[in-house]
Short mmCIF file of C-alpha atoms in Angstrom, two decimals:
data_model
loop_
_atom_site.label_atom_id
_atom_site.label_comp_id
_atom_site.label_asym_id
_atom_site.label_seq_id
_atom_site.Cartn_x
_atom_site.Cartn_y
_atom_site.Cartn_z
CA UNK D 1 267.29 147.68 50.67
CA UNK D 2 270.87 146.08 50.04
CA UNK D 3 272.03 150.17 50.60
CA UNK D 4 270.77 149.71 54.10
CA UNK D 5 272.23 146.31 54.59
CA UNK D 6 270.00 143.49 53.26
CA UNK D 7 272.11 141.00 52.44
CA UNK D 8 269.53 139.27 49.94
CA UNK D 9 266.63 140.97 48.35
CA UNK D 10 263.84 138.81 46.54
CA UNK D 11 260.77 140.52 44.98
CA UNK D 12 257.94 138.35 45.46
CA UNK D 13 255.78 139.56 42.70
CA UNK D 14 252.37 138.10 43.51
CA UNK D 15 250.08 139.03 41.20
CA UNK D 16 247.43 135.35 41.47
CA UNK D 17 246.02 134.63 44.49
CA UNK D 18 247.37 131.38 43.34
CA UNK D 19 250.81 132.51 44.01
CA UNK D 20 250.08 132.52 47.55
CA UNK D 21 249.72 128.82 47.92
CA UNK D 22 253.17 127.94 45.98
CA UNK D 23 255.18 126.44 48.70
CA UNK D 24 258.16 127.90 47.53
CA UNK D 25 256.89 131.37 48.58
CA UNK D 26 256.37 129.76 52.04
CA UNK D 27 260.44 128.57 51.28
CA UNK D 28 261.02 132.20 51.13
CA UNK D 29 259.13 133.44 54.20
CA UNK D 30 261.12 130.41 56.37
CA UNK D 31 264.71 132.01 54.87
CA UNK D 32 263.86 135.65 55.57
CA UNK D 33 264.04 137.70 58.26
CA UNK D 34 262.19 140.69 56.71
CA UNK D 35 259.00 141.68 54.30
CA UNK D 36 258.12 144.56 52.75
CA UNK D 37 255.06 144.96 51.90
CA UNK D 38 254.22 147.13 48.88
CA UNK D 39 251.48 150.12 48.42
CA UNK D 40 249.01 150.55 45.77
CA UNK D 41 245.48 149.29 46.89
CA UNK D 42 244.90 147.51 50.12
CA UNK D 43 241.50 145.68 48.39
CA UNK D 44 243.82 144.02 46.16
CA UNK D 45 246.66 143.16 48.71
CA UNK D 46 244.15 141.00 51.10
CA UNK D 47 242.39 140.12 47.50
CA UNK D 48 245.59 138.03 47.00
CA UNK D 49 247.35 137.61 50.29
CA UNK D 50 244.69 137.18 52.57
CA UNK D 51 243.96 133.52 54.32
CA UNK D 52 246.25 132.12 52.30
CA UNK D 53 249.33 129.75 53.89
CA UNK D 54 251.78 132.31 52.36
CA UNK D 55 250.04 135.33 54.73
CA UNK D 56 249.49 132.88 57.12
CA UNK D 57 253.15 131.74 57.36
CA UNK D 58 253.93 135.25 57.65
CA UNK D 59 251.53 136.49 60.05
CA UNK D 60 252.99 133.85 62.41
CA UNK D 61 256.23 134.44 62.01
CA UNK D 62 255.87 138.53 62.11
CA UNK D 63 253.94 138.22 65.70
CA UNK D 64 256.55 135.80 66.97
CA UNK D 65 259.14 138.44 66.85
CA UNK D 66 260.81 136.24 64.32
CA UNK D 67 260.66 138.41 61.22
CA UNK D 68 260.04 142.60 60.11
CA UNK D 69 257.11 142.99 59.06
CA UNK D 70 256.83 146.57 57.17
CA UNK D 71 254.46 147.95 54.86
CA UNK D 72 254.22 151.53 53.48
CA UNK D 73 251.15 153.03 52.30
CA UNK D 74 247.95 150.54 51.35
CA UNK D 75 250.88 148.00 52.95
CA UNK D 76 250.41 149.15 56.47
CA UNK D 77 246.62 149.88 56.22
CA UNK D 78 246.22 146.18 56.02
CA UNK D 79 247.89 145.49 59.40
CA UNK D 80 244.51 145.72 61.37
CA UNK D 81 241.47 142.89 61.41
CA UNK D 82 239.78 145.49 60.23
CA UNK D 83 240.72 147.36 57.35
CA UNK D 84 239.82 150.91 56.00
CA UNK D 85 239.03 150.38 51.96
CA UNK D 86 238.57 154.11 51.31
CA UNK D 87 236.45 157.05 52.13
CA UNK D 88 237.57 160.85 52.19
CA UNK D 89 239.20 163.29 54.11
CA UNK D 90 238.77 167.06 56.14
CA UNK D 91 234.77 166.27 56.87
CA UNK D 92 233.43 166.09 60.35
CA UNK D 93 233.76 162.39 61.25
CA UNK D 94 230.31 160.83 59.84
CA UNK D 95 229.56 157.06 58.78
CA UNK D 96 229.49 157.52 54.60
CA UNK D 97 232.88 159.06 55.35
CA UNK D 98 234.94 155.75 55.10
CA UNK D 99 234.31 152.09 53.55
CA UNK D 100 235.41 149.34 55.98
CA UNK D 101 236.58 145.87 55.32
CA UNK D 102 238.78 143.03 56.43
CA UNK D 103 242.63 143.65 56.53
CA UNK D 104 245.12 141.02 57.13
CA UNK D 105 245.07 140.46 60.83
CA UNK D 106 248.58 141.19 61.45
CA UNK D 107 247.99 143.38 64.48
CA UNK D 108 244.18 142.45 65.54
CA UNK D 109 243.42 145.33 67.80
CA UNK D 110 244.32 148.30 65.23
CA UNK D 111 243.00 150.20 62.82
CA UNK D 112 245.66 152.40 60.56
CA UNK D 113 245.12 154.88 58.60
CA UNK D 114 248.19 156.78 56.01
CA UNK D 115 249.17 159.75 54.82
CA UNK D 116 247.25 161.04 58.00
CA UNK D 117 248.32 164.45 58.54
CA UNK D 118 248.83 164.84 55.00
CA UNK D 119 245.80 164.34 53.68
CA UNK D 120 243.46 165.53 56.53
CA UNK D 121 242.18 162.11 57.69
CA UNK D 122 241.44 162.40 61.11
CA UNK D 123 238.03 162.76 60.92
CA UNK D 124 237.97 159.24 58.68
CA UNK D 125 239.56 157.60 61.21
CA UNK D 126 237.68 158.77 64.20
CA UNK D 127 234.46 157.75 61.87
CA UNK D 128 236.34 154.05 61.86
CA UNK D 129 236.72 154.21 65.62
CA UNK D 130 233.17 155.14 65.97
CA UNK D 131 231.94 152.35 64.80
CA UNK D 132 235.06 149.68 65.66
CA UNK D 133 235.14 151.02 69.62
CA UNK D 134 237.20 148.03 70.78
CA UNK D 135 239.84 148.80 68.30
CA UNK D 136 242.99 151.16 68.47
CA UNK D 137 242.87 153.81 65.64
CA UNK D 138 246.55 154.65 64.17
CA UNK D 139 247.42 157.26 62.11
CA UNK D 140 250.71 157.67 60.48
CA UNK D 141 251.85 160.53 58.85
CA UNK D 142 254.16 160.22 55.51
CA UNK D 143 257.54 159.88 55.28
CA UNK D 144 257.26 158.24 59.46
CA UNK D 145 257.28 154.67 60.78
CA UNK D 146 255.10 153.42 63.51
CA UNK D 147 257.57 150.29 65.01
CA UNK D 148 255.85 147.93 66.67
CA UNK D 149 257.81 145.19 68.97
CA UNK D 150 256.27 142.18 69.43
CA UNK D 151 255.22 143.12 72.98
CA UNK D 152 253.01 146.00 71.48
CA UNK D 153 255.67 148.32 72.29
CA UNK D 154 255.16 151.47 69.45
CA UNK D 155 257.78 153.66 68.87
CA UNK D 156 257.85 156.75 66.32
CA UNK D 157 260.67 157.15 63.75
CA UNK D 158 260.64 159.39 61.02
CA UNK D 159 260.04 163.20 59.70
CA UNK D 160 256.57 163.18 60.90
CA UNK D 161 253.63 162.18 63.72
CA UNK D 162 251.62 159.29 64.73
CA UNK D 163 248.24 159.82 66.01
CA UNK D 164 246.71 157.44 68.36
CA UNK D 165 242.94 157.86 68.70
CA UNK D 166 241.59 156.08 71.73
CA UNK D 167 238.27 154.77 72.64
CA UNK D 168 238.37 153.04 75.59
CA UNK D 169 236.71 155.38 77.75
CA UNK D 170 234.39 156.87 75.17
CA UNK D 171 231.13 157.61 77.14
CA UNK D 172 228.52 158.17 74.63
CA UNK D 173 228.57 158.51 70.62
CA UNK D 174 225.54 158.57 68.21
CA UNK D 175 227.66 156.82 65.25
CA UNK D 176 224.60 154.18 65.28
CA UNK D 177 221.59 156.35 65.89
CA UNK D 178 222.04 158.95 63.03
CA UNK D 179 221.72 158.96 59.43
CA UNK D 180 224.84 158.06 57.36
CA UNK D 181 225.77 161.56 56.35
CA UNK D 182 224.83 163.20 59.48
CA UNK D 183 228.11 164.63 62.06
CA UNK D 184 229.13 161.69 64.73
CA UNK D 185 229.10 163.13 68.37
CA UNK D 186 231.59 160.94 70.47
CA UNK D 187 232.53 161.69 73.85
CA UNK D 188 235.74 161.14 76.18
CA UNK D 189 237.86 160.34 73.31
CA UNK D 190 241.21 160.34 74.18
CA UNK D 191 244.14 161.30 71.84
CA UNK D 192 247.77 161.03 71.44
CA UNK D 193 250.08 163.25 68.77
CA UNK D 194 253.13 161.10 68.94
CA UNK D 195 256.59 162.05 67.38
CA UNK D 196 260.15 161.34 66.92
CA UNK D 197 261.55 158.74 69.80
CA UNK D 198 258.18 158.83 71.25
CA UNK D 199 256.95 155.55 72.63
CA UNK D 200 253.13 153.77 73.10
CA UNK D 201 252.53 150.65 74.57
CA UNK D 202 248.88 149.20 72.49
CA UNK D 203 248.20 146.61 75.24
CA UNK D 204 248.50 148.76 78.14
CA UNK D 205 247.20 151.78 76.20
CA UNK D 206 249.75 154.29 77.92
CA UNK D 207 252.36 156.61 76.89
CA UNK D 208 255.69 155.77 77.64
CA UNK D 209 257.94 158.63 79.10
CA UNK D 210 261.40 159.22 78.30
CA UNK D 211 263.71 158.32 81.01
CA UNK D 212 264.87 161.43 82.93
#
């Protein structure tokens, strides 16, 4: 990070839930005008950072515009209210394919998923979707960054793709009426492959065109 310009790096290595409640982390969020948060497991993140007045503190800050807010891995699949735990990948989108749970609340209308592309998850996130329909599904390929202003402006930097999976005009799906392991029919589903300079707007839910 001090490569790329950060003029002061602290590693905040929470490993108590405790932590989270030591004012002088909040100190630290007040100074800063970045976090990074790390990978690893995303249970265990919002195990120790979740509802606590260090995420809080953060939260606030990081929708205010005030801070950058980054996370890579199990770090940005806790941006969403609600949270994909686990599941698997390359199966046609079906309920026992992914484990839901809370996430961190950091951008309330998403749901990410990682390594997207990579590791075949569409079909786990359309499975999320299916059963989330109010929510936005991301999906963010590796080694690629989906920036979010704090107007909901996305834009995509990076080697890779974002996906944007759409429900808002879904028209039927079965995700309710059929057994857990059983293929999820879902209709009008819109989606967006997103790459390099290409831009999203969450709120609005439209794609932003390149001038010209």
């Amino acid at each position: 990070f001090q490569e790329m310009g950060a003029k002061v790096v602290k590693v905040l290595d929470i490993r108590e839930r405790e932590q989270s409640y030591d004012p002088l982390m909040q100190e630290y969020i007040e100074e800063c005008t970045g976090v990074f948060m790390t990978g690893g497991d995303q249970l265990r993140l919002c195990g120790l950072l979740g509802e606590t007045p260090f995420m809080e503190r953060v939260r606030y800050r990081a929708q205010l515009g005030e801070i950058t807010l980054a996370g890579t891995s199990a770090g940005a699949a806790v941006m969403g209210h609600h949270m994909i735990a686990g599941g698997g990948s390359g199966e046609s989108p079906n309920r026992s394919l992914v484990d839901m749970t809370l996430g961190l609340g950091i951008l309330p209308d998403v749901i990410v998923d990682q390594h997207f592309h990579n590791r075949n998850r569409m079909a786990r996130l359309i499975s999320a979707i299916s059963a989330h329909p109010d929510k936005l599904g991301i999906g963010i390929d590796e080694d690629t960054c989906a920036l979010v202003e704090a107007d909901g402006l996305l834009q995509v930097v990076g080697k890779g793709t974002v996906s944007i999976v759409d429900p808002g005009e879904i028209s039927h799906t079965n995700q309710s009426l059929v057994g857990a392991t059983d293929p999820i029919s879902i209709f009008n589903l819109r989606l967006h492959i997103l790459s390099y300079g290409d831009r999203y707007h969450l709120h609005q839910r439209v794609i932003l065109l390149p001038d010209g």
